[in-house]
Coordinates of C-alpha atoms in Angstrom, one line a residue:
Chain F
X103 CA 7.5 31.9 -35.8
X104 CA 4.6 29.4 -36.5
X105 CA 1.0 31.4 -37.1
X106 CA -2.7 29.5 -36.5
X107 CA -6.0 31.3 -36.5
X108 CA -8.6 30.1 -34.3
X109 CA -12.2 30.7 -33.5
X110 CA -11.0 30.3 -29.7
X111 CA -8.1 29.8 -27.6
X112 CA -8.7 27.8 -23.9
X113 CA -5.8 28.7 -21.7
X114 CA -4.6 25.9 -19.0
X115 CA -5.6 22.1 -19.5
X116 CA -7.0 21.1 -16.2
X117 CA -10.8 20.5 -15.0
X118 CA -12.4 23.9 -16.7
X119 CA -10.2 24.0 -19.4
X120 CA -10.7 20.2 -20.5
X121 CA -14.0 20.9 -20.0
X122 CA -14.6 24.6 -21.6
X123 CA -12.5 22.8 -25.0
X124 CA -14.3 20.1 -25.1
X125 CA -17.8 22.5 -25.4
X126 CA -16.3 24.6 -27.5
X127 CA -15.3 21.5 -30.1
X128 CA -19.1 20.0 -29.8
X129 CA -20.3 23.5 -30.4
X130 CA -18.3 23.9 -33.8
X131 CA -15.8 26.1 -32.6
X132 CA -12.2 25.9 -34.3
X133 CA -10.5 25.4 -30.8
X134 CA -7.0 25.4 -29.2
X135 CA -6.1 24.4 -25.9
X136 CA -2.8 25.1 -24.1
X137 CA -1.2 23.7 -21.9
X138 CA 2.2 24.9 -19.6
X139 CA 2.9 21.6 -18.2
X140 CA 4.6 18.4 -19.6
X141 CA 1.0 16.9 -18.9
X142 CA -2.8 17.7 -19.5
X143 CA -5.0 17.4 -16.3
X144 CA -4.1 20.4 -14.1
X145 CA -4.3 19.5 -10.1
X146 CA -6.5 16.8 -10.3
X147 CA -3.7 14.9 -12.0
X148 CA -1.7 14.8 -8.9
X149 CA -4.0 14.1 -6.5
X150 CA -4.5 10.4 -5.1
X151 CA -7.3 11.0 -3.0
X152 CA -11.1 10.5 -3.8
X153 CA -13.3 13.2 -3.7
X154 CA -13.6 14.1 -7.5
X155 CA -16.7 14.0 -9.6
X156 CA -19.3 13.7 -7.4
X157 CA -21.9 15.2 -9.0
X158 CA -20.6 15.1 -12.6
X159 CA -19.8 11.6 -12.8
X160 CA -22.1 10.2 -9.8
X161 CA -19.0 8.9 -8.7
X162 CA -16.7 9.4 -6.0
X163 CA -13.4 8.9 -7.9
X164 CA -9.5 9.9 -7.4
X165 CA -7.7 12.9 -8.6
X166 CA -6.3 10.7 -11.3
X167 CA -9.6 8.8 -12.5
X168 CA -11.7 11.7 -12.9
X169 CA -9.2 13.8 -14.8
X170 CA -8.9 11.1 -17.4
X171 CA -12.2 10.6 -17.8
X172 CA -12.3 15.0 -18.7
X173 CA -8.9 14.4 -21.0
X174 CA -10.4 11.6 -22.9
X175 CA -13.7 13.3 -23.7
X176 CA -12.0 15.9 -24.7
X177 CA -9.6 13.9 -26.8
X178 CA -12.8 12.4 -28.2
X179 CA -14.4 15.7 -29.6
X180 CA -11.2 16.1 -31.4
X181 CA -9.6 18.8 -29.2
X182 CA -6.6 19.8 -30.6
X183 CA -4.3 20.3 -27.6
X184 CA -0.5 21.6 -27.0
X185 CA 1.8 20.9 -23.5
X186 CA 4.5 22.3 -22.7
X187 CA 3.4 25.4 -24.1
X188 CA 3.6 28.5 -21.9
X189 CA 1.0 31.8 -22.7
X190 CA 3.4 35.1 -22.4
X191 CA 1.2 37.4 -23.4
X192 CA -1.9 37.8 -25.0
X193 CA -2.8 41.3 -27.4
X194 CA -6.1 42.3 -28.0
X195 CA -6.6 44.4 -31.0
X196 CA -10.0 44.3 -31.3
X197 CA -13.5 42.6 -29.8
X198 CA -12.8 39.9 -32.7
X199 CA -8.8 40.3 -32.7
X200 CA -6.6 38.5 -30.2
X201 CA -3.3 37.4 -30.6
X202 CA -2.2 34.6 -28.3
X203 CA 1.6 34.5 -27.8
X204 CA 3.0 31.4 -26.1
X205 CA 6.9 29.4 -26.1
X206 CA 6.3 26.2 -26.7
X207 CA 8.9 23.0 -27.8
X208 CA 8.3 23.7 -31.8
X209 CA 9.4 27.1 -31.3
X210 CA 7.6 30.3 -30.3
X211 CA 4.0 30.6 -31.0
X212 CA 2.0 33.9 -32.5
X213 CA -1.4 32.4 -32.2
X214 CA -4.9 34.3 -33.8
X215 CA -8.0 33.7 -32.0
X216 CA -11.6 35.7 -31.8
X217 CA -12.3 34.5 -28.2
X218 CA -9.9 33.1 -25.1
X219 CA -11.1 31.3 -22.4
X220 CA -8.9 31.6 -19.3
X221 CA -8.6 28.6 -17.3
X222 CA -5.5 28.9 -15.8
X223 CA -6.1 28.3 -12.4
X224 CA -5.1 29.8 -9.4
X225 CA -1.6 30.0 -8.0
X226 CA -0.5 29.0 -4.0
X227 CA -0.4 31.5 -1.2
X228 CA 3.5 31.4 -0.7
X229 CA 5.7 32.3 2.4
X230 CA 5.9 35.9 1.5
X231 CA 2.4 36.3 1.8
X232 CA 1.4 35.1 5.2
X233 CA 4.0 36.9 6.5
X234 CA 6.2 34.2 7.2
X235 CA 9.6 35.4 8.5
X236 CA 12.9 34.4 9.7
X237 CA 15.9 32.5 7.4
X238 CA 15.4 31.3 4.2
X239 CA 16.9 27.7 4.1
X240 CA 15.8 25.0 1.9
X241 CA 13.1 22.5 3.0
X242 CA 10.1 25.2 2.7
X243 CA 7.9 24.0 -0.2
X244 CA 3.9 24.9 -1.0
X245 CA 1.4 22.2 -0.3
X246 CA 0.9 21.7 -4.1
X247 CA 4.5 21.7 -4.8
X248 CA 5.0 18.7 -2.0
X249 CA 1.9 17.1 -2.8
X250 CA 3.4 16.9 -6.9
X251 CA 7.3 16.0 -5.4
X252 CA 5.0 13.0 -3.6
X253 CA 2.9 11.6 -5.9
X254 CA 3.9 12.5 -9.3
X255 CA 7.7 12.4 -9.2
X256 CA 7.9 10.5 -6.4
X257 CA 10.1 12.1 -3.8
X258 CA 9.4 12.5 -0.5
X259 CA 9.9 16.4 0.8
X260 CA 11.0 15.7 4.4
X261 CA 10.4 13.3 7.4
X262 CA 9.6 16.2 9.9
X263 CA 7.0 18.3 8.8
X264 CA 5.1 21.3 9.9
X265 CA 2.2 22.3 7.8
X266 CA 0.8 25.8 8.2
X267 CA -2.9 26.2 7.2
X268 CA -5.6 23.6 8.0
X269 CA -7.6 23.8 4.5
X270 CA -8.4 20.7 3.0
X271 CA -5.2 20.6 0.9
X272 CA -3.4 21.2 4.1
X273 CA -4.9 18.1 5.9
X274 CA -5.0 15.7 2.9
X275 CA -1.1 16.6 2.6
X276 CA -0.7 15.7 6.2
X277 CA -2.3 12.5 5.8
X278 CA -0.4 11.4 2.8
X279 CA 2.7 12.4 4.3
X280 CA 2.1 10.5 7.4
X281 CA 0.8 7.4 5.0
X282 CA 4.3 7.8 3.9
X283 CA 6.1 7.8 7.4
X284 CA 7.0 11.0 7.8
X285 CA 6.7 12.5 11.1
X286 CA 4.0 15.4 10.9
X287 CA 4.8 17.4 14.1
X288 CA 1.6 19.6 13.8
X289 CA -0.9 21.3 11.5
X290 CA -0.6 25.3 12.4
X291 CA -3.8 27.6 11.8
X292 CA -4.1 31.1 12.8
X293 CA -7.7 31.4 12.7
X294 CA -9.8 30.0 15.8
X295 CA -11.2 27.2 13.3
X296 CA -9.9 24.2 10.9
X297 CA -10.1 25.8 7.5
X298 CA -10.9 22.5 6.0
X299 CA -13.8 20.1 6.0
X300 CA -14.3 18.1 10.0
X301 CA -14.5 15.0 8.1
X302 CA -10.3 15.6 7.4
X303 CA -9.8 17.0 10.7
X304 CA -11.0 13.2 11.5
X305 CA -9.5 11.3 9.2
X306 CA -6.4 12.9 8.0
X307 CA -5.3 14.5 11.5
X308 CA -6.9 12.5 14.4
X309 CA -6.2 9.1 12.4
X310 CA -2.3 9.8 12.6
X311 CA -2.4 11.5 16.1
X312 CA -1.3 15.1 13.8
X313 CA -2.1 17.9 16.5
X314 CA -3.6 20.7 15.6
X315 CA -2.8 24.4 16.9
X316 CA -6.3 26.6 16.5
X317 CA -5.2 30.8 17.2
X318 CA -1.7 29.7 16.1
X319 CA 1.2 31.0 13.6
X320 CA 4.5 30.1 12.7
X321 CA 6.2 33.4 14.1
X322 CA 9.6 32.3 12.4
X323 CA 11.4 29.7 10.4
X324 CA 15.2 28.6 11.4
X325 CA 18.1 27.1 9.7
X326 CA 21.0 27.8 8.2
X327 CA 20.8 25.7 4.9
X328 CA 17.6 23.2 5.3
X329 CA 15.3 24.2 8.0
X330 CA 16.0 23.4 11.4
X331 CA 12.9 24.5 13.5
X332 CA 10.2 26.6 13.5
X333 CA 8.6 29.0 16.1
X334 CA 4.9 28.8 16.6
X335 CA 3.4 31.6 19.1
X336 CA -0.7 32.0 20.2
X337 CA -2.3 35.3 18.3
X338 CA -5.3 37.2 19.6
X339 CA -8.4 38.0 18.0
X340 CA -6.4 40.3 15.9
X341 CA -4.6 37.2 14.8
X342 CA -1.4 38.6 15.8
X343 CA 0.6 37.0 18.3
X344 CA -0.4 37.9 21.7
X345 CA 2.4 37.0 24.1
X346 CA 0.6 34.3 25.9
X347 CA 2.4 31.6 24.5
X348 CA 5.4 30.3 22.0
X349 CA 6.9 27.0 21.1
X350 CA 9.4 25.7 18.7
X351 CA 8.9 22.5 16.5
X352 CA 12.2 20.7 15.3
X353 CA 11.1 20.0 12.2
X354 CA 13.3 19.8 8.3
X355 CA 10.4 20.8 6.1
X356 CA 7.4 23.6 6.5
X357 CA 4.9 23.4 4.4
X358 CA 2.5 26.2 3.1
X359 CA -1.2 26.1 2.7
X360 CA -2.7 29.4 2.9
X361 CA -4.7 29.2 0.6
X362 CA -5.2 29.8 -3.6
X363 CA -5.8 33.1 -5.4
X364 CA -6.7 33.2 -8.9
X365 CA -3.5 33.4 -11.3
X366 CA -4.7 36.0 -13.4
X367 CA -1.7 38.5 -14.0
X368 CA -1.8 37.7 -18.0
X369 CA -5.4 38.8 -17.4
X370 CA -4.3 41.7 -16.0
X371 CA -1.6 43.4 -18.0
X372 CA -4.8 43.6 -21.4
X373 CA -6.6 45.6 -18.6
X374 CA -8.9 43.0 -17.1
X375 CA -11.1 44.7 -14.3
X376 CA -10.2 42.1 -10.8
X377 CA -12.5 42.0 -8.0
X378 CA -10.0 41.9 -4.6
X379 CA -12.9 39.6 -3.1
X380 CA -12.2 36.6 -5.6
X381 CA -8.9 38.1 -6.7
X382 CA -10.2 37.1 -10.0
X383 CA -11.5 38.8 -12.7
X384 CA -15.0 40.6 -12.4
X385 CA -17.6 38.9 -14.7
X386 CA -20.5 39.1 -16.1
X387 CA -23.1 35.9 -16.4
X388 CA -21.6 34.9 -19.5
X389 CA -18.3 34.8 -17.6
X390 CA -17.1 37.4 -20.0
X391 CA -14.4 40.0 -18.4
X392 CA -14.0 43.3 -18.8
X393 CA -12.4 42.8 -22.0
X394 CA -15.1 41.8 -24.3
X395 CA -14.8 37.7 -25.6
X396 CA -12.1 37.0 -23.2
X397 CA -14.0 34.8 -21.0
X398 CA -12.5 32.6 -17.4
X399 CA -13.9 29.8 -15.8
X400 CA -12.8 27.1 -13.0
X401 CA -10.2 28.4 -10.1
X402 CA -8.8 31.3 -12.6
X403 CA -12.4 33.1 -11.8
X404 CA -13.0 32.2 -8.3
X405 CA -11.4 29.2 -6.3
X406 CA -13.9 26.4 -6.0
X407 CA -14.5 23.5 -3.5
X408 CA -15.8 21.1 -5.6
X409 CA -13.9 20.3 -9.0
X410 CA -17.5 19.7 -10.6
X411 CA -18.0 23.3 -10.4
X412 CA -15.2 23.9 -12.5
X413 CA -16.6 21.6 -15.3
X414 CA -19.8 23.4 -15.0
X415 CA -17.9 26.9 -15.2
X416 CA -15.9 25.4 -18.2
X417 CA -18.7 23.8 -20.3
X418 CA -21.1 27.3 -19.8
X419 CA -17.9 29.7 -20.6
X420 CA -17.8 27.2 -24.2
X421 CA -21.4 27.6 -24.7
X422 CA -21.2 31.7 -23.7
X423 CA -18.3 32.1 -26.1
X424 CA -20.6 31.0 -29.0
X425 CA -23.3 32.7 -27.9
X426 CA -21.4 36.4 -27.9
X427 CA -19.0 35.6 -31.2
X428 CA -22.5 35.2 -32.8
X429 CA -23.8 38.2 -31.4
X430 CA -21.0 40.2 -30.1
X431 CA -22.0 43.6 -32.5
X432 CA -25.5 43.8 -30.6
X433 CA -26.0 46.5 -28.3
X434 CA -24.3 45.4 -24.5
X435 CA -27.1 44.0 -21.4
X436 CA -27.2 46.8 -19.1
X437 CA -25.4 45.1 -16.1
X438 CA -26.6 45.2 -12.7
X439 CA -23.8 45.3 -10.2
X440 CA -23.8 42.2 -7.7
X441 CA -23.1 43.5 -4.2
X442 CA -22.0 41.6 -1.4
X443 CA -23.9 42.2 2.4
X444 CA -23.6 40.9 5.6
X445 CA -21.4 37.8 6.1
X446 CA -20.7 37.5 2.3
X447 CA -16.7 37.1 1.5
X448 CA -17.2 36.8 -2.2
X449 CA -19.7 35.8 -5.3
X450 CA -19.8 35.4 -8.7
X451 CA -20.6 36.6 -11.1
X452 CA -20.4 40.2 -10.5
X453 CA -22.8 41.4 -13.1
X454 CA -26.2 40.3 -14.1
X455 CA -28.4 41.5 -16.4
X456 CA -32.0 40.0 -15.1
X457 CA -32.9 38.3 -18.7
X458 CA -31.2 35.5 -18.1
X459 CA -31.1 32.7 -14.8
X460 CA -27.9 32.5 -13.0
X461 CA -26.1 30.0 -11.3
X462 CA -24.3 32.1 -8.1
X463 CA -20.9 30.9 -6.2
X464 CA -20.2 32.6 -2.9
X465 CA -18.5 31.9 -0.1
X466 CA -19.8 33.4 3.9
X467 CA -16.6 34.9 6.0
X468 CA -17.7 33.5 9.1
X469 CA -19.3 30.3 10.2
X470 CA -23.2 30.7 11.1
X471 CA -26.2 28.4 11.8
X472 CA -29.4 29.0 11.1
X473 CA -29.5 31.7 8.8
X474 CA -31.1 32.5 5.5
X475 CA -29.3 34.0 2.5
X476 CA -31.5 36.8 0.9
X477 CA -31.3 39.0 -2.1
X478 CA -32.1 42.4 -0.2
X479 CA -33.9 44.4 -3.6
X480 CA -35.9 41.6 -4.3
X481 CA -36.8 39.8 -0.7
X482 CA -35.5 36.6 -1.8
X483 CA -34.3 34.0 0.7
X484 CA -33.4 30.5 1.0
X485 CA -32.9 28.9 4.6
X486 CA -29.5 27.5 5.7
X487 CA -28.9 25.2 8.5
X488 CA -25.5 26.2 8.5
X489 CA -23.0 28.2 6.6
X490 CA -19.1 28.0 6.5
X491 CA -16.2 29.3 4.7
X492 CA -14.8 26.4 3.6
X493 CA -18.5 25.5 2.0
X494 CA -19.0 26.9 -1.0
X495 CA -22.7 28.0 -1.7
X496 CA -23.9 27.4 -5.3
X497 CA -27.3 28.9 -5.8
X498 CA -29.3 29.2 -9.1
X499 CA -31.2 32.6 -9.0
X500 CA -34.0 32.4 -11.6
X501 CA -34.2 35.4 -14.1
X502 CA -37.9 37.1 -12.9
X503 CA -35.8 37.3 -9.6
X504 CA -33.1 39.1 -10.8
X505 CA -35.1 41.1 -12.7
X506 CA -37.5 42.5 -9.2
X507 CA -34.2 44.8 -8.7
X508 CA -34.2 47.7 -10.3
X509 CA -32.2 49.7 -9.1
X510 CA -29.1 48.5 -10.7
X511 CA -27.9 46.3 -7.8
X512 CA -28.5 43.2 -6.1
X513 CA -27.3 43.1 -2.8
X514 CA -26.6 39.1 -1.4
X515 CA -27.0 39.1 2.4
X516 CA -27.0 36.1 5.6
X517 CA -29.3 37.0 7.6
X518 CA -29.9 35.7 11.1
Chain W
X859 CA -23.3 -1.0 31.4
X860 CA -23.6 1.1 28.0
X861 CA -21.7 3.7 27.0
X862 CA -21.7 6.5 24.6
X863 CA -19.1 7.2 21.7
X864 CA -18.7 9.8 19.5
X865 CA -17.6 9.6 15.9
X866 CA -17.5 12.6 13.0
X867 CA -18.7 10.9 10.1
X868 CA -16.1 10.5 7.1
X869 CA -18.5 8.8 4.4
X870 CA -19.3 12.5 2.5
X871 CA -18.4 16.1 2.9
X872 CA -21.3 17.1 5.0
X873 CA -19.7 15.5 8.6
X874 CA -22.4 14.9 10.7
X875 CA -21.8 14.4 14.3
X876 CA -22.5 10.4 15.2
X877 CA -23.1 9.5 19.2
X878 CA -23.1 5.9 19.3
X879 CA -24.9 4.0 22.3
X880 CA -23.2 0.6 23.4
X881 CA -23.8 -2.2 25.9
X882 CA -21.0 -4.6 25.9
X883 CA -19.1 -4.5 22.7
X884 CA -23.0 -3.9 20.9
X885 CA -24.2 -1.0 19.6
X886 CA -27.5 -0.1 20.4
X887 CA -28.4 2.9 18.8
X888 CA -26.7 5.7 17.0
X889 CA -27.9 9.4 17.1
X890 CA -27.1 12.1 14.6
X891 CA -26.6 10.2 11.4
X892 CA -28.1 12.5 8.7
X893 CA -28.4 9.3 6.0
X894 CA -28.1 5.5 6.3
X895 CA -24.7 5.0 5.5
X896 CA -24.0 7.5 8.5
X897 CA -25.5 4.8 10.8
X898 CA -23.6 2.0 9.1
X899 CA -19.9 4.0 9.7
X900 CA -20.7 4.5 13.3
X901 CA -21.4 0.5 13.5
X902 CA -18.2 -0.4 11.4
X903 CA -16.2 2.2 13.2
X904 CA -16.6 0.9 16.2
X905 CA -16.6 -2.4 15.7
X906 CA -13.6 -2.4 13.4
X907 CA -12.8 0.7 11.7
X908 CA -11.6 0.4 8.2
X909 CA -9.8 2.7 5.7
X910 CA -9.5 3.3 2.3
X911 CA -5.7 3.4 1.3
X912 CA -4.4 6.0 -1.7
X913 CA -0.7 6.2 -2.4
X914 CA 1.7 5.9 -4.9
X915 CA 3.8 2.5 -6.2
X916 CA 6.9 3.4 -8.1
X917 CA 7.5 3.1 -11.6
X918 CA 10.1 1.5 -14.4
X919 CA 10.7 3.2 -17.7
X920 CA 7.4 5.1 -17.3
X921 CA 6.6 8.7 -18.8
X922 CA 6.0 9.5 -15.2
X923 CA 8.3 7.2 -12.3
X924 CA 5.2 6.9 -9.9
X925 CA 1.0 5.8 -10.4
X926 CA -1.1 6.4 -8.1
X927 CA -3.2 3.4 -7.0
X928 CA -6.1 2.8 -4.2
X929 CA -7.8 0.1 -2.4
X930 CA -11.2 -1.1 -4.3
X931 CA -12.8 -1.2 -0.7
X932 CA -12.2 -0.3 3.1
X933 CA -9.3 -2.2 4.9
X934 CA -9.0 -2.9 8.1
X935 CA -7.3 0.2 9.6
X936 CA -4.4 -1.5 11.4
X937 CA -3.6 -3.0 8.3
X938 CA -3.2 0.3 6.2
X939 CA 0.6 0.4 7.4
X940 CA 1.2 -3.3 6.1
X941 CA -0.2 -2.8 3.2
X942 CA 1.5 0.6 2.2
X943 CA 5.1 -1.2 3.5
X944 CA 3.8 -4.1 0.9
X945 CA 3.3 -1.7 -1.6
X946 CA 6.5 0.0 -1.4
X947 CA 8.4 -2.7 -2.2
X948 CA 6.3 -3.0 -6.0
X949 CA 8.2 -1.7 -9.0
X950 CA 5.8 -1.8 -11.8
X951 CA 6.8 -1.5 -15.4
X952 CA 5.0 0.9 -17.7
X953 CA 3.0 1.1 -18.9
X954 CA -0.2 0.7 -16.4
X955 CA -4.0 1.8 -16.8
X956 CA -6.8 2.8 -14.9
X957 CA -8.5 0.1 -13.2
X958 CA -5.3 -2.1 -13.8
X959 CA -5.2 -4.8 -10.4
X960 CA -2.0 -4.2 -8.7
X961 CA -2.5 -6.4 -6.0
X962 CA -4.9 -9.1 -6.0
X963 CA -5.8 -9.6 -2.3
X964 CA -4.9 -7.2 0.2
X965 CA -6.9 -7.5 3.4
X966 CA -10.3 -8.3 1.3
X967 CA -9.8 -5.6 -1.3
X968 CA -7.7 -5.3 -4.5
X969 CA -5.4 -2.6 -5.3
X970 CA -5.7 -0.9 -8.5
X971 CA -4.0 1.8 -10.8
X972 CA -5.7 5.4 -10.6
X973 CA -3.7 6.9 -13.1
X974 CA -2.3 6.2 -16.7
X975 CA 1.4 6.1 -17.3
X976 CA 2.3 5.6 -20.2
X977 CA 5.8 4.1 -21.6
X978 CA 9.1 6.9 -21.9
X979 CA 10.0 6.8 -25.5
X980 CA 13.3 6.0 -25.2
X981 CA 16.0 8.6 -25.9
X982 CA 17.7 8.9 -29.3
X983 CA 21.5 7.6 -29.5

């Protein structure tokens, strides 16, 4: 058993953990950044389409490009970084007391840190989870898992495909599979609009000639050993199936993309308060958790749109950690609770204390145009010309704002 | 005798909705475009719509057996399946970085590595 002792220990080596280490190293932190796979990057690493960096970089760059512009800054600052290494558990023994246990290839690792940063991402909605019945042959893969077969290991998943879930990961999978000659028989979505942005509606579906089924689930998957077909039925409002209408698509693969939810069970088992809105940890504006100096930031806290908002998250969870391990024996903020209103699916972060300005995340549950998204204590409101799910709103609330409420909540609201 | 096309725009996330008036095989005006380069998309689209290619070319003795590469610029999009049947029949040998040139000329752009692959150390014994 190898022992190390750091000042802080950054969990998962894609866009906010690249980004949180690198911080934490230019701040003067004794840092260690881990890392379960063979290679640093995290997603972006397997992605070949643009997209990436946009605001960060001013530059609209691939998966590939933009992470390795993040690992060589951090390489830079003199990150020290392990792969392969996979976090088991973590203890906490006290606010400055953490011990890090990970297996890794030079053995099994017992690591000492004051502060973690969590930024391990978020895991795939699988089969199980969208209720996705029938037999259980082989050919049924996540849209992650066939986007890394593709285009890092180079394999191609199947030549018939059905894809169920029309977010952005969803589309840009159909595309590339399509690129690749595959025959995508349809894109499935059981919501009454594309999850993903209309730009890949037009250019990864329409392009290719993909259909697209709006109000529509895959009811059941058949096949004895590799999938054989796949029944796809209308649902109602409800989004359950109605009766009107059912089809089968002969098809030898089905892939999944319903969707990411914060991967936070490690989080969870040292008591980590979740929000079931994000389905990540609840935080306060230094992205701290429940569990004081054990900090998340990127798609671990709350899944993001935009990969620059993962830096951001990573770089301000660095420059928080320092803050509270110099500081972390004065008295606690008194937190005001962040409450979600009308047509408000999730924010972050859940508490604020009112000294301080803070940048907000939130996503709306339905589309709307036309609206205005208000703070209700404090009268607030900024005008939207429209508002979607699949947009994430980043909004920086100024600290005099924050501090109008007080009653010790602040309730966001879209208004019409 | 115009008529009107309509064209979601591709060039950034925020989609805007392009109608595009034409007389002949001239477009006269376009409607919609929420920035310049909206208006120039709608022009190129439907005079010749052109597409930027990402895939993958394989790899020998890499740490990795695929990099990911992309056009530098648009390419015609009936040419998108020539080139990608082109660029499957590339084996590179690792190891390849960023920017590398792949191919020098196809259809007006140049293909070039997005990704680092380094060389396998080779195995002991």
């Amino acid at each position: 058993m190898i022992e190390q002792k750091y000042d802080v220990i950054i969990i998962g080596g894609g866009p906010a953990g690249l980004s949180a280490a690198a911080k934490a190293v230019e701040n003067g932190l004794k840092t260690l950044l881990l890392e379960n796979r063979e290679m640093l990057g995290g997603i972006p690493f397997q992605c070949v389409h643009t997209g990436f960096g946009i605001h960060c970089f001013k530059e609209d760059l691939t998966g590939g490009e933009f992470i390795a512009r993040l690992i060589d800054r951090a390489v830079e600052k003199g990150v020290e970084t392990m792969v392969k290494t996979h976090v088991l558990k973590i203890q906490v023994y006290s606010a400055l007391e953490k011990t890090v246990y990970a297996a890794s290839p030079k053995g099994f690792l017992k690591i000492q840190a004051k502060a973690i940063i969590y930024a391990a991402g978020a895991r795939e909605r699988h089969q199980y989870e969208i209720g996705l019945a029938g037999d259980r042959p082989d050919g049924v893969y996540t849209a992650g898992e066939a986007q890394a077969l593709m285009d890092v290991y180079g394999v191609l998943p199947g030549k018939k495909i059905v894809i169920i879930g029309s977010g952005d990961v969803g589309l840009i999978m159909a595309r590339r599979l399509a690129m690749e000659r595959a025959e995508v028989k349809a894109v499935i979505e059981v919501l009454p609009y594309p999850g993903g942005l209309t730009r890949n509606i037009v250019q990864c579906l329409n392009d290719f000639n993909i259909p697209l089924y709006l109000s529509h689930m895959v009811r059941e998957v058949k096949g004895s050993e590799r999938v054989e077909k796949v029944i796809v039925t209308r649902v109602g409002e409800d989004m359950k199936p109605d009766g009107s209408f059912e089809f089968e698509l002969e098809c030898d693969t089905v892939i999944v993309s319903a969707g990411l939810k914060p991967d936070v069970d490690i989080l969870e088992k040292i008591g980590v308060e979740t929000d079931p809105a994000t389905g990540g940890p609840v935080v306060n504006e230094f992205y701290e958790t429940s569990v004081p100096l054990v900090f998340t930031a990127g798609n671990a806290l709350v899944v993001n749109d935009l990969v620059d908002y993962d830096v951001e998250q990573g770089e301000a969870a660095a420059t928080h950690a320092l803050k509270l391990l110099g500081d972390y024996l004065s008295p606690r903020l008194e937190w005001r609770r962040v409450e979600r209103g009308r047509n408000i699916r999730l924010i972050v972060p859940q508490l604020v204390s009112g000294s301080k300005d803070v940048v907000f995340y939130s996503r709306v549950q339905y589309p709307e145009d036309n609206v205005r998204l208000t703070i209700r204590e404090t009268g607030f409101e900024k005008r939207f010309f429209k508002v979607k799910p699949a947009e994430m709103i980043r909004i920086m609330i100024p600290a005099e704002e924050l501090a109008k409420a007080r009653r010790g909540k602040i309730t966001f609201e879209v208004v019409r | 005798m115009s008529r009107i096309v309509e064209y979601t725009c591709i060039i950034c996330p925020s989609g805007c909705l392009l109608r595009v008036e034409a007389e002949e095989n001239r477009v006269v005006k376009v409607e919609g475009a929420g920035c310049p380069r909206g208006v120039e998309y709608a022009k190129q689209e439907f005079s010749d719509p052109m597409r930027i290619v990402f895939t993958v070319v394989r790899v020998r003795n890499g740490e990795l057996p695929t990099v990911s590469v992309k056009t530098t610029r648009p390419i015609p999009k009936n040419k998108v399946f020539n080139l990608m049947k082109m660029l499957a029949s590339i084996e590179l040998e690792a190891p390849v970085e960023i920017g590398e040139i792949i191919v020098g000329d196809a259809y007006g752009a140049e293909v070039v590595a997005t990704r680092r692959v380094g060389r396998r150390e080779p195995v002991a014994g």
